[in-house]
PDB file of C-alpha atoms in Angstrom:
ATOM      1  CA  UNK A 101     -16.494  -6.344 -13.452  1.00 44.00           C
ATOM      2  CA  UNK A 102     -18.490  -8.353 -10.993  1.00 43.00           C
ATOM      3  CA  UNK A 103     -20.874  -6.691  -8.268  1.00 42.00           C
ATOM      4  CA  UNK A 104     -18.790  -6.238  -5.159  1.00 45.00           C
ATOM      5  CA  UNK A 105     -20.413  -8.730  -2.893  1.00 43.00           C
ATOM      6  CA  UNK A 106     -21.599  -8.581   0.944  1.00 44.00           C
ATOM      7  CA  UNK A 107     -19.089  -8.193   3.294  1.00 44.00           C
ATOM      8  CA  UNK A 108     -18.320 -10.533   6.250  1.00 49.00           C
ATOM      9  CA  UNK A 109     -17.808  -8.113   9.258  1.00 71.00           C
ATOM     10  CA  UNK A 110     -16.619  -4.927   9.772  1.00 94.00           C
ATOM     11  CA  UNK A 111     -12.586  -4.405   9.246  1.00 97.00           C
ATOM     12  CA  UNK A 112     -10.030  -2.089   9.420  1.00 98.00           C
ATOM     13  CA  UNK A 113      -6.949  -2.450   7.240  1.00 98.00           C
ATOM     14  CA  UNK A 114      -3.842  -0.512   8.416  1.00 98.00           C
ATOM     15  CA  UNK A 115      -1.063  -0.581   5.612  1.00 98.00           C
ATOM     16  CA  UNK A 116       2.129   0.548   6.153  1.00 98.00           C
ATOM     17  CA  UNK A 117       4.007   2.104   3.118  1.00 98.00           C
ATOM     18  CA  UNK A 118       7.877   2.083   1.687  1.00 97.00           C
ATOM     19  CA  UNK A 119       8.986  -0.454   4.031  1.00 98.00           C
ATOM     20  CA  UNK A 120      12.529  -1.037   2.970  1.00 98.00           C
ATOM     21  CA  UNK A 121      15.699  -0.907   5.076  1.00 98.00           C
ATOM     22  CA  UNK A 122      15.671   2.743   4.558  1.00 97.00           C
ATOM     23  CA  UNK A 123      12.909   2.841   6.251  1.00 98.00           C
ATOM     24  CA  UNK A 124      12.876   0.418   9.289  1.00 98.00           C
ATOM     25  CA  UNK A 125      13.756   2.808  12.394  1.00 98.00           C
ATOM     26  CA  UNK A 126      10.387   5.025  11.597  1.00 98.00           C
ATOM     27  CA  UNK A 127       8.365   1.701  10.322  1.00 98.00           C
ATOM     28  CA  UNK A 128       9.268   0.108  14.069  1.00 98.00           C
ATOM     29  CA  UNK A 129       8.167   2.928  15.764  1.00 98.00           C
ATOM     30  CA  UNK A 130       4.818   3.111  13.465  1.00 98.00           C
ATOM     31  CA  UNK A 131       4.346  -0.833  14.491  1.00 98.00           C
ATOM     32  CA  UNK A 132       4.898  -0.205  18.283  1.00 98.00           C
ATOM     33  CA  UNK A 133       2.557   2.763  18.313  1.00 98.00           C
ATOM     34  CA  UNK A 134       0.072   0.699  16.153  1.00 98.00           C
ATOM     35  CA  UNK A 135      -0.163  -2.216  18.792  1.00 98.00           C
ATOM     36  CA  UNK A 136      -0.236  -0.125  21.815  1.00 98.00           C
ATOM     37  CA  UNK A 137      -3.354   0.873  20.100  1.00 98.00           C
ATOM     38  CA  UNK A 138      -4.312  -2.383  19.357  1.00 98.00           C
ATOM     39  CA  UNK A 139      -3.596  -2.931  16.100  1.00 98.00           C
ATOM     40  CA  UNK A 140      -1.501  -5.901  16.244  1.00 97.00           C
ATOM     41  CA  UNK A 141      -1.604  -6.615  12.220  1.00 97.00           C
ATOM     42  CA  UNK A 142      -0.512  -4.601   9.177  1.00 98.00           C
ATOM     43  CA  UNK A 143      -0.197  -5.466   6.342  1.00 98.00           C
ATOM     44  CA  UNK A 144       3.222  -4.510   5.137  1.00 98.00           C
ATOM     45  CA  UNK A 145       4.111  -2.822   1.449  1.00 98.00           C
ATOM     46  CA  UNK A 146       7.378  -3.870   0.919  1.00 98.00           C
ATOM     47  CA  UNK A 147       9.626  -2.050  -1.760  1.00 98.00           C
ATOM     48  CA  UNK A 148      12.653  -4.745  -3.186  1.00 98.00           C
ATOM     49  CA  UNK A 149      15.323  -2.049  -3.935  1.00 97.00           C
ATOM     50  CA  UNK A 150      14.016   1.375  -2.583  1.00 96.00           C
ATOM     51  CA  UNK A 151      15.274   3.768  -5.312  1.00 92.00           C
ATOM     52  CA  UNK A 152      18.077   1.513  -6.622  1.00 93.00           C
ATOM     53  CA  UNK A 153      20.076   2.003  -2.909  1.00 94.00           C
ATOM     54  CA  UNK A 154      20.127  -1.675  -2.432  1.00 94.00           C
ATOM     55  CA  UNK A 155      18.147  -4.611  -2.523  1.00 98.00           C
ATOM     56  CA  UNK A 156      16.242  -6.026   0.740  1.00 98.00           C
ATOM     57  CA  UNK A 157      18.138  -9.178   0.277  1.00 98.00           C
ATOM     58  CA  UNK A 158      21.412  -7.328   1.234  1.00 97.00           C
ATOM     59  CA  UNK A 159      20.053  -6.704   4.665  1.00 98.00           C
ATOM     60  CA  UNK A 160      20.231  -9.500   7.232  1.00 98.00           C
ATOM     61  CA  UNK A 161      18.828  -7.494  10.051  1.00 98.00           C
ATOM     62  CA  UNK A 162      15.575  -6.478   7.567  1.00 98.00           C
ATOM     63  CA  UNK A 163      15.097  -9.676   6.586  1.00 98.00           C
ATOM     64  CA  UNK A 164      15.209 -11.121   9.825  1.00 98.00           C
ATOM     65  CA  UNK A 165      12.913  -8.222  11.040  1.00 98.00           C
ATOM     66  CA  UNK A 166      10.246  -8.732   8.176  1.00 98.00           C
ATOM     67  CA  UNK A 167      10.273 -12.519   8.621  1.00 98.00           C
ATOM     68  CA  UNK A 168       9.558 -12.191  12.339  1.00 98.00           C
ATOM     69  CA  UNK A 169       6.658  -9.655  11.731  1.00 98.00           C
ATOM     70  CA  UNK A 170       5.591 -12.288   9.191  1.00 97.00           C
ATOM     71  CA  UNK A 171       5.426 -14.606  11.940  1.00 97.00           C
ATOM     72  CA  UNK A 172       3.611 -12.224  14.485  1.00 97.00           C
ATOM     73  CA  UNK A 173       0.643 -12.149  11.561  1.00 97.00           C
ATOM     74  CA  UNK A 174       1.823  -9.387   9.512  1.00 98.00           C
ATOM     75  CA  UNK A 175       1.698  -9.511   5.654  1.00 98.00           C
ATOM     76  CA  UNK A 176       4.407  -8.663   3.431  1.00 98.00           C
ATOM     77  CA  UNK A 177       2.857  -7.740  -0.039  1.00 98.00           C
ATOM     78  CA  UNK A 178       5.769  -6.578  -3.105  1.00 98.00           C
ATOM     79  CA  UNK A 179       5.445  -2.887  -3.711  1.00 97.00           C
ATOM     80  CA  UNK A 180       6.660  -2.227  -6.770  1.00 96.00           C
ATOM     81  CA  UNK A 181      10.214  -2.877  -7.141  1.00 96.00           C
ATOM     82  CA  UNK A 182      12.364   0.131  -7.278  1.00 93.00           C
ATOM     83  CA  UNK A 183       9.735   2.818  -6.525  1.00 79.00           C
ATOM     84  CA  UNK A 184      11.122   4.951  -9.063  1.00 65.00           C
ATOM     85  CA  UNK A 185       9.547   5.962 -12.689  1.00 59.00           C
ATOM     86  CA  UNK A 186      12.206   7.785 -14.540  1.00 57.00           C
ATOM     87  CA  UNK A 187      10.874  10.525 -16.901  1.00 59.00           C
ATOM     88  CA  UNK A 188       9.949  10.256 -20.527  1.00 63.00           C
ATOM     89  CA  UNK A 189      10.612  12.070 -23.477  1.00 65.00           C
ATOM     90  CA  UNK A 190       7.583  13.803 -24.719  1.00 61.00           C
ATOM     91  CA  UNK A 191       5.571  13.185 -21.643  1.00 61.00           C
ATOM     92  CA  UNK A 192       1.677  14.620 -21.975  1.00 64.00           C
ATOM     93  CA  UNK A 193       0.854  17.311 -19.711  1.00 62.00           C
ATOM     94  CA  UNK A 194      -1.168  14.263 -17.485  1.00 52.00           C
ATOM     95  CA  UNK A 195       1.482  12.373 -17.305  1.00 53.00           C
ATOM     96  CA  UNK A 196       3.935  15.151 -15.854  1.00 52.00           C
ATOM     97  CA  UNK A 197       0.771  16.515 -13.497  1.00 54.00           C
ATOM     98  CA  UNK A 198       0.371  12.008 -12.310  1.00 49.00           C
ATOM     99  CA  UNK A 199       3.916  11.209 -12.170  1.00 56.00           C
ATOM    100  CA  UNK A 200       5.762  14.400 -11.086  1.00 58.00           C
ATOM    101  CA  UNK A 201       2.993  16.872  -9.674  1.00 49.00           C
ATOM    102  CA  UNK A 202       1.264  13.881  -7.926  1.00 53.00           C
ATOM    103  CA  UNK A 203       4.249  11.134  -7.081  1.00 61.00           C
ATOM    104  CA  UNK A 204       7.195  13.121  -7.447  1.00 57.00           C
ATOM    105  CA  UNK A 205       8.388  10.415  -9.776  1.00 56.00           C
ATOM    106  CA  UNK A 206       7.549   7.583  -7.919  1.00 66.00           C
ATOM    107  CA  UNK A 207       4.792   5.960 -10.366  1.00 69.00           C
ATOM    108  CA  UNK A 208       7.176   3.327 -11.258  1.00 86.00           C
ATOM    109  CA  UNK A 209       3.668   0.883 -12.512  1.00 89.00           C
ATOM    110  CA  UNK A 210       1.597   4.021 -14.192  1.00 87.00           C
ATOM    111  CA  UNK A 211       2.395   3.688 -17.792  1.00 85.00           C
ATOM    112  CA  UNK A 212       4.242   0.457 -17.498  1.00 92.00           C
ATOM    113  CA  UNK A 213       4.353  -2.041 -20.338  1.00 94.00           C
ATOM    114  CA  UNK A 214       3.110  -6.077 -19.784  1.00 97.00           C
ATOM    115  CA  UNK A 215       6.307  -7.473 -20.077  1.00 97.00           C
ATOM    116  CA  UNK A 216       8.260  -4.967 -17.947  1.00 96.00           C
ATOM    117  CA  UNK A 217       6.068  -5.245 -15.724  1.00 97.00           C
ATOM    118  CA  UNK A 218       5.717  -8.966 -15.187  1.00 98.00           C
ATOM    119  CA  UNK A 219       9.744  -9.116 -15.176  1.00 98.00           C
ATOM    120  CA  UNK A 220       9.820  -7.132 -11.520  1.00 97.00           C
ATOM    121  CA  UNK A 221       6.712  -8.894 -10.375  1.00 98.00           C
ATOM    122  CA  UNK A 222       8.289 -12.217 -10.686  1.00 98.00           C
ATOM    123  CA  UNK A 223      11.620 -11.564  -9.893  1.00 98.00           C
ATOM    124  CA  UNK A 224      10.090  -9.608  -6.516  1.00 98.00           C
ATOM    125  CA  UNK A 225       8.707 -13.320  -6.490  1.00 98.00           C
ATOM    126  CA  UNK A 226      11.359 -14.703  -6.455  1.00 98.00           C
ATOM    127  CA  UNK A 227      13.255 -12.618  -3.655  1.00 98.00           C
ATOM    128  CA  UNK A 228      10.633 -13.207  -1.600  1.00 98.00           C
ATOM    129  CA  UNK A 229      10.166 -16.750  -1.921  1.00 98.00           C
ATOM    130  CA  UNK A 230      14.292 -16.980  -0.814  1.00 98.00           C
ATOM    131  CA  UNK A 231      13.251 -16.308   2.282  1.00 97.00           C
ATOM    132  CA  UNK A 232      10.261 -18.535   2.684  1.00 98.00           C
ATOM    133  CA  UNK A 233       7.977 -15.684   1.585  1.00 98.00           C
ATOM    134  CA  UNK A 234       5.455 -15.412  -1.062  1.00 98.00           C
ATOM    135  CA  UNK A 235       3.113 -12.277  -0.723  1.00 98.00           C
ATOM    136  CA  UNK A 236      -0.052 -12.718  -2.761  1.00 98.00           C
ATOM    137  CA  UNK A 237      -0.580  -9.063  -2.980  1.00 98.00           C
ATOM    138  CA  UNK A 238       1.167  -6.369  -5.224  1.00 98.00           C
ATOM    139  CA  UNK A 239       0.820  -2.795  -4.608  1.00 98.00           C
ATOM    140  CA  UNK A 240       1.748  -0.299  -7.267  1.00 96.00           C
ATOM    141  CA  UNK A 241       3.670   2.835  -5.884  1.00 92.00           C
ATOM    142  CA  UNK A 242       1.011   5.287  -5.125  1.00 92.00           C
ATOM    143  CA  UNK A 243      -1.851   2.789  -6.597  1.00 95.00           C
ATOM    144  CA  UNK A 244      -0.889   4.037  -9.948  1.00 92.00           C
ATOM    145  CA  UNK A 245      -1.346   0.759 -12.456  1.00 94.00           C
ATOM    146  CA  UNK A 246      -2.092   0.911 -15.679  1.00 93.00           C
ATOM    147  CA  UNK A 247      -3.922  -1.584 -17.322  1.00 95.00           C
ATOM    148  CA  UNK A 248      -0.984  -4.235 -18.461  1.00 97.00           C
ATOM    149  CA  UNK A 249       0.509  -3.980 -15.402  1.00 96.00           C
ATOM    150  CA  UNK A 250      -2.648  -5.540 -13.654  1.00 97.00           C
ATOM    151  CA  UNK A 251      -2.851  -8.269 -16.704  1.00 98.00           C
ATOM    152  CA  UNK A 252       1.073  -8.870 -15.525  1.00 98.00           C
ATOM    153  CA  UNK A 253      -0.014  -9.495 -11.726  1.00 98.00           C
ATOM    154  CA  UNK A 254      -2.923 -11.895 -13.253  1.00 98.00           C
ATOM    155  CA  UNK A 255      -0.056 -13.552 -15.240  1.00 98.00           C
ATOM    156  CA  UNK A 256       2.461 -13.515 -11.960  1.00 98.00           C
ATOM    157  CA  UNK A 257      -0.920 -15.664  -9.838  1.00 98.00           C
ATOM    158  CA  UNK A 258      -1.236 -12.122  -7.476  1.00 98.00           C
ATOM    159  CA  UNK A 259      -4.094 -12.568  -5.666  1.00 98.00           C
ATOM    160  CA  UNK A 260      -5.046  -8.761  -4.836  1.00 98.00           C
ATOM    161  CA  UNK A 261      -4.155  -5.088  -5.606  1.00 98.00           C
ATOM    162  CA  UNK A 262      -5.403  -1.937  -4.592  1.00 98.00           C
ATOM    163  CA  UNK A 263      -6.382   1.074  -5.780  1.00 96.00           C
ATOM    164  CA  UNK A 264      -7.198   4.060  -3.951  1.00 95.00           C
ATOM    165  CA  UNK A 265     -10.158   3.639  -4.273  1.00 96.00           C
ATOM    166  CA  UNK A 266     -11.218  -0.128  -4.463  1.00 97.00           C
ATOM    167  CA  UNK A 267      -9.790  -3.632  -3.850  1.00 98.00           C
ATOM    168  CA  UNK A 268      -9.428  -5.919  -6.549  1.00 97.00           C
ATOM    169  CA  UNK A 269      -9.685  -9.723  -6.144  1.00 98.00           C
ATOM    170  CA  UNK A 270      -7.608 -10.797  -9.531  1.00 97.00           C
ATOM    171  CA  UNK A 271      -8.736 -14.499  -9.054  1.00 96.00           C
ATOM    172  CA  UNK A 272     -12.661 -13.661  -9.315  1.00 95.00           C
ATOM    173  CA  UNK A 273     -12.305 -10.054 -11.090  1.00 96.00           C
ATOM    174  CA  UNK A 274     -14.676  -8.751  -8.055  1.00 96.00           C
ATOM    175  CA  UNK A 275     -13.570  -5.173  -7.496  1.00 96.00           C
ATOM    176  CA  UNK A 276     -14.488  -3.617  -3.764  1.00 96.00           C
ATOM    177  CA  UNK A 277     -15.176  -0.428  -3.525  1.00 95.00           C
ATOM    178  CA  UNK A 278     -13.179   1.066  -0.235  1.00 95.00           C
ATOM    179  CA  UNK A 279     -11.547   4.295  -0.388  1.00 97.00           C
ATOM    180  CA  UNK A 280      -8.068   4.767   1.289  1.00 98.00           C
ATOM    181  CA  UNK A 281      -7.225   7.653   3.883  1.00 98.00           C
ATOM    182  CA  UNK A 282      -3.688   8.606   3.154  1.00 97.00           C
ATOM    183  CA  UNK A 283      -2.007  11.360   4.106  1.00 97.00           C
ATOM    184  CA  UNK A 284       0.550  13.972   1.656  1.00 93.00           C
ATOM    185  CA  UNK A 285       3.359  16.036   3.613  1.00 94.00           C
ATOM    186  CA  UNK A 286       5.289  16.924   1.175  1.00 87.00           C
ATOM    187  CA  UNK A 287       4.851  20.330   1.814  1.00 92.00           C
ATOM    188  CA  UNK A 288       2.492  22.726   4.448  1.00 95.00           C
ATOM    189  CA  UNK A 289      -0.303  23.360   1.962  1.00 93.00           C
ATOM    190  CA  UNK A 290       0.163  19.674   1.323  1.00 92.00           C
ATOM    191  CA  UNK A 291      -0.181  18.994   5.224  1.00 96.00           C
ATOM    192  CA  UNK A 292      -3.092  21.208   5.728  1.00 96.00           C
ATOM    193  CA  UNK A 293      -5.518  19.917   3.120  1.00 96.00           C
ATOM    194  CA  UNK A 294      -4.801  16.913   4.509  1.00 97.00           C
ATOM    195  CA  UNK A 295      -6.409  16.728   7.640  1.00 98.00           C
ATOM    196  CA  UNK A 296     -10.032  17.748   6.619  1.00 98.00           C
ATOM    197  CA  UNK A 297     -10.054  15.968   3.911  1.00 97.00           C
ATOM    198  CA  UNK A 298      -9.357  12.704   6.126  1.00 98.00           C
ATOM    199  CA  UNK A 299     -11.031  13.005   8.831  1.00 98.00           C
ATOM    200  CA  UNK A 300     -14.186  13.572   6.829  1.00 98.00           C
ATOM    201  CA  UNK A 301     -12.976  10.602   5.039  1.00 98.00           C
ATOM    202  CA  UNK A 302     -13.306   8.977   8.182  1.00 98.00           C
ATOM    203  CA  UNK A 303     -16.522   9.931   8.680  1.00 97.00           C
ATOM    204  CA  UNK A 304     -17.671   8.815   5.582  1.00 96.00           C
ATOM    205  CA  UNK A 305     -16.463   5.696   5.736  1.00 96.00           C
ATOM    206  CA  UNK A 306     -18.233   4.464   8.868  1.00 93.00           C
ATOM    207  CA  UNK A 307     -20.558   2.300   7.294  1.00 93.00           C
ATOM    208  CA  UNK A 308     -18.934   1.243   4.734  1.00 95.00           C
ATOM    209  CA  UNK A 309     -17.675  -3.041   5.665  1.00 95.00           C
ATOM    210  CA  UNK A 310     -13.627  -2.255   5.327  1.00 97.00           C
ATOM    211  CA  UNK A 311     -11.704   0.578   6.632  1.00 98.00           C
ATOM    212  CA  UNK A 312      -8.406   1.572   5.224  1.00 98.00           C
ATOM    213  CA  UNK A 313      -5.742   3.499   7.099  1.00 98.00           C
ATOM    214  CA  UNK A 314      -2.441   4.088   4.692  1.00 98.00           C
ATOM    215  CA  UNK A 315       0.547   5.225   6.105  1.00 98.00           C
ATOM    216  CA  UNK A 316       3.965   6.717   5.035  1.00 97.00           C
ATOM    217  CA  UNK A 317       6.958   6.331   7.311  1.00 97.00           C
ATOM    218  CA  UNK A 318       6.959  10.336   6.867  1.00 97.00           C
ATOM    219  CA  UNK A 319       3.942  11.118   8.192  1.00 98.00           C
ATOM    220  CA  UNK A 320       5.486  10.321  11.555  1.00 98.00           C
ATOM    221  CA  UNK A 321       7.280  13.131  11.283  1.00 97.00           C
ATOM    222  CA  UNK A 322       4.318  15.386  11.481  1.00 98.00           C
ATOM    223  CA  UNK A 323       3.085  15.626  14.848  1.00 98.00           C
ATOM    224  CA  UNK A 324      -0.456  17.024  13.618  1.00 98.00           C
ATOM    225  CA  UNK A 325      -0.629  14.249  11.131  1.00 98.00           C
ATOM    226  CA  UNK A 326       0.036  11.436  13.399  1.00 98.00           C
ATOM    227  CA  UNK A 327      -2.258  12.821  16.191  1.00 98.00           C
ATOM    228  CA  UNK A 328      -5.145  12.534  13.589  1.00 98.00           C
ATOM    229  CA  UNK A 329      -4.079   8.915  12.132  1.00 98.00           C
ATOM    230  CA  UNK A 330      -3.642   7.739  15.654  1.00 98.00           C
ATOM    231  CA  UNK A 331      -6.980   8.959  16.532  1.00 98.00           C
ATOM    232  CA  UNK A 332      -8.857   7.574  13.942  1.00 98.00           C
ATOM    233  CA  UNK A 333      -6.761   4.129  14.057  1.00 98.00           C
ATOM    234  CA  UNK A 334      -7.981   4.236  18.575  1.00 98.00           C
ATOM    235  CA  UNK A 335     -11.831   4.741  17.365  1.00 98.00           C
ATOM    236  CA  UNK A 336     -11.760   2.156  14.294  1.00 98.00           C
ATOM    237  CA  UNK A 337     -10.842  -0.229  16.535  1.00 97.00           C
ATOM    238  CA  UNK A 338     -13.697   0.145  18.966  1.00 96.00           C
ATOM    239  CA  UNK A 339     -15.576  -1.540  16.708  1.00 95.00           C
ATOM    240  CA  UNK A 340     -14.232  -3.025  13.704  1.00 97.00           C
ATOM    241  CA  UNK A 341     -11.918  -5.874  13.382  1.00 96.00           C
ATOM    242  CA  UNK A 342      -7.762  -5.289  12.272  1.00 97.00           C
ATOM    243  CA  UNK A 343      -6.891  -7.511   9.473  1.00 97.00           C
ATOM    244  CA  UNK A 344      -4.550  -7.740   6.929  1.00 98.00           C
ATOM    245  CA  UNK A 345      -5.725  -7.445   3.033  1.00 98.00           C
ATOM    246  CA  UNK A 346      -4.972 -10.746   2.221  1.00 97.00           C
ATOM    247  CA  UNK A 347      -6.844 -11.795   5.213  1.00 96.00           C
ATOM    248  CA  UNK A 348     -10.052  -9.349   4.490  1.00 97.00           C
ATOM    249  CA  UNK A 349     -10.271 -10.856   0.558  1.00 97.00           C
ATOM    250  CA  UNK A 350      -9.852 -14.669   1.785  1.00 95.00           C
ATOM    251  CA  UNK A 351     -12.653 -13.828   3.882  1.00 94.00           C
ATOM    252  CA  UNK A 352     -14.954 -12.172   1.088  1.00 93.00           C
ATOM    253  CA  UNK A 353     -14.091 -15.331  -0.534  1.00 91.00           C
ATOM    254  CA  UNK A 354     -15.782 -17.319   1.933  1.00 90.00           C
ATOM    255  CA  UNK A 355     -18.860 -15.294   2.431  1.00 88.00           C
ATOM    256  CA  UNK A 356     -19.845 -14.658  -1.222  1.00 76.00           C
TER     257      UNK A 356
END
C-alpha cells in the first residue's frame, strides 16, 4: 500500500448514512440542521433497496429529492445494495460477534464473494446512471468489506471506499488514514459509551488533515447524541473546510 501522502487543507467530511426512502423525513431534517450550521455538503450513502422494501427507483419524490441535493453539491455514493446479510450456516463465533453482535445483520459486503459482489455494484451502477447519476464511491454497510468485494469495486471503476478507519483511493491504491466518529444507539449502554468515546475522538482528531462526522438517521432520535454531533459539526467548521469524499480524494490527487 502506498504512503498516504500530504494533505491539501484541512476538511471535514459529514456523511450521512441509510439514505433510502425509508429514511428521507429524518435525512431532511439532518440536512437542514447541517446547513444552518454551515455545512452545506454531505456526502450522501445511498442504499438501492433498503432491506428488500423497495427499490429507490420506485420513488419519484426520492429521486427527485436526491437529484436536487445532487445539484446543490451533495454526493450520492451506492451503499451497498440491500443492507442486509442473511445468516450462514455454520457461522464462526467472529462472524456471529461482526455480523450480528456488531451490525445486527446488516454486513451485507463482510464475507461477500467477487462475483456477488460486483453483480450489486454494477447493477447499483446502473440505477444510478438512469437518473443521470454515477457515484464514484461505494460504501459497504457498516465499512465491513472483505477483500473480493474491494477487488469487485476496482473491477466496477469505483473510485473510493472507506473504512472506519482509512480512505482508500482504488485508482492509486493510496490508503488515508482518518478515523470515523460514528455514533451506536441501539441500546442505552450502547448510547452511553458513545459519547466519550467521540468526543475524545474529536479531540484526537484535530490535527489530523480530514475530519469525518458519520451519521445515522437514528441518532436524531437521541437528543444527547445529536447535541454532541451538532457540537462538534459547529466547531469543525470554524476552521476546516466541508467537502464531500469524492471532492477531498480529487483533491489529494492534485496535491500529491
Amino acid at each position: 500500500m502506498t504512503m498516504q501522502p500530504p494533505a491539501p487543507a484541512r476538511a471535514l467530511v459529514v456523511s450521512i448514512h441509510d439514505v433510502s426512502p425509508l429514511t428521507l423525513e429524518p435525512v431532511k431534517t439532518i440536512l437542514g440542521e447541517l446547513g444552518g450550521l454551515g455545512v452545506h455538503c454531505t456526502s450522501l450513502l445511498v442504499v438501492p433497496d433498503h432491506h428488500q422494501r423497495g427499490n429507490f427507483l420506485q420513488d419519484k419524490p426520492f429521486c427527485d429529492w436526491l437529484l436536487a441535493r445532487n445539484g446543490e453539491g451533495h454526493e450520492a455514493i451506492i451503499h451497498g445494495y440491500y443492507h442486509q446479510r442473511a445468516r450462514h450456516p455454520h457461522e464462526t463465533t467472529w462472524q456471529k460477534l461482526m455480523t450480528q453482535a456488531y451490525t445486527a445483520g446488516e454486513g451485507e459486503f463482510y464475507d461477500i464473494a467477487e462475483d456477488a459482489a460486483l453483480g450489486l455494484v454494477t447493477k447499483a451502477q446502473q440505477e444510478f446512471a438512469s437518473l443521470g447519476l454515477h457515484p464514484r464511491g461505494f460504501i459497504a454497510p457498516a465499512w465491513l468489506l472483505s477483500d473480493d468485494g474491494e477487488q469487485a469495486l476496482r473491477k466496477a471503476g469505483i473510485h473510493y471506499t472507506t473504512r472506519l478507519g482509512n480512505v482508500l483511493d482504488l485508482r492509486r491504491s493510496v490508503k488515508h488514514d482518518s478515523a470515523s466518529m460514528v455514533y451506536s444507539v441501539r441500546s442505552a449502554w450502547r448510547r452511553a459509551l458513545s459519547l466519550p468515546w467521540n468526543a475524545a475522538l474529536f479531540d484526537r482528531l484535530k490535527a489530523n488533515p480530514l475530519l469525518r462526522i458519520s451519521i445515522h438517521p437514528p441518532d436524531l432520535r437521541h437528543p444527547k447524541i445529536w447535541r454532541q454531533i451538532t457540537a462538534c459539526a459547529a466547531r469543525a467548521v470554524k476552521d476546516r473546510t466541508p467537502t464531500t469524499y469524492g471532492q477531498w480524494v480529487d483533491e489529494m490527487i492534485k496535491s500529491a
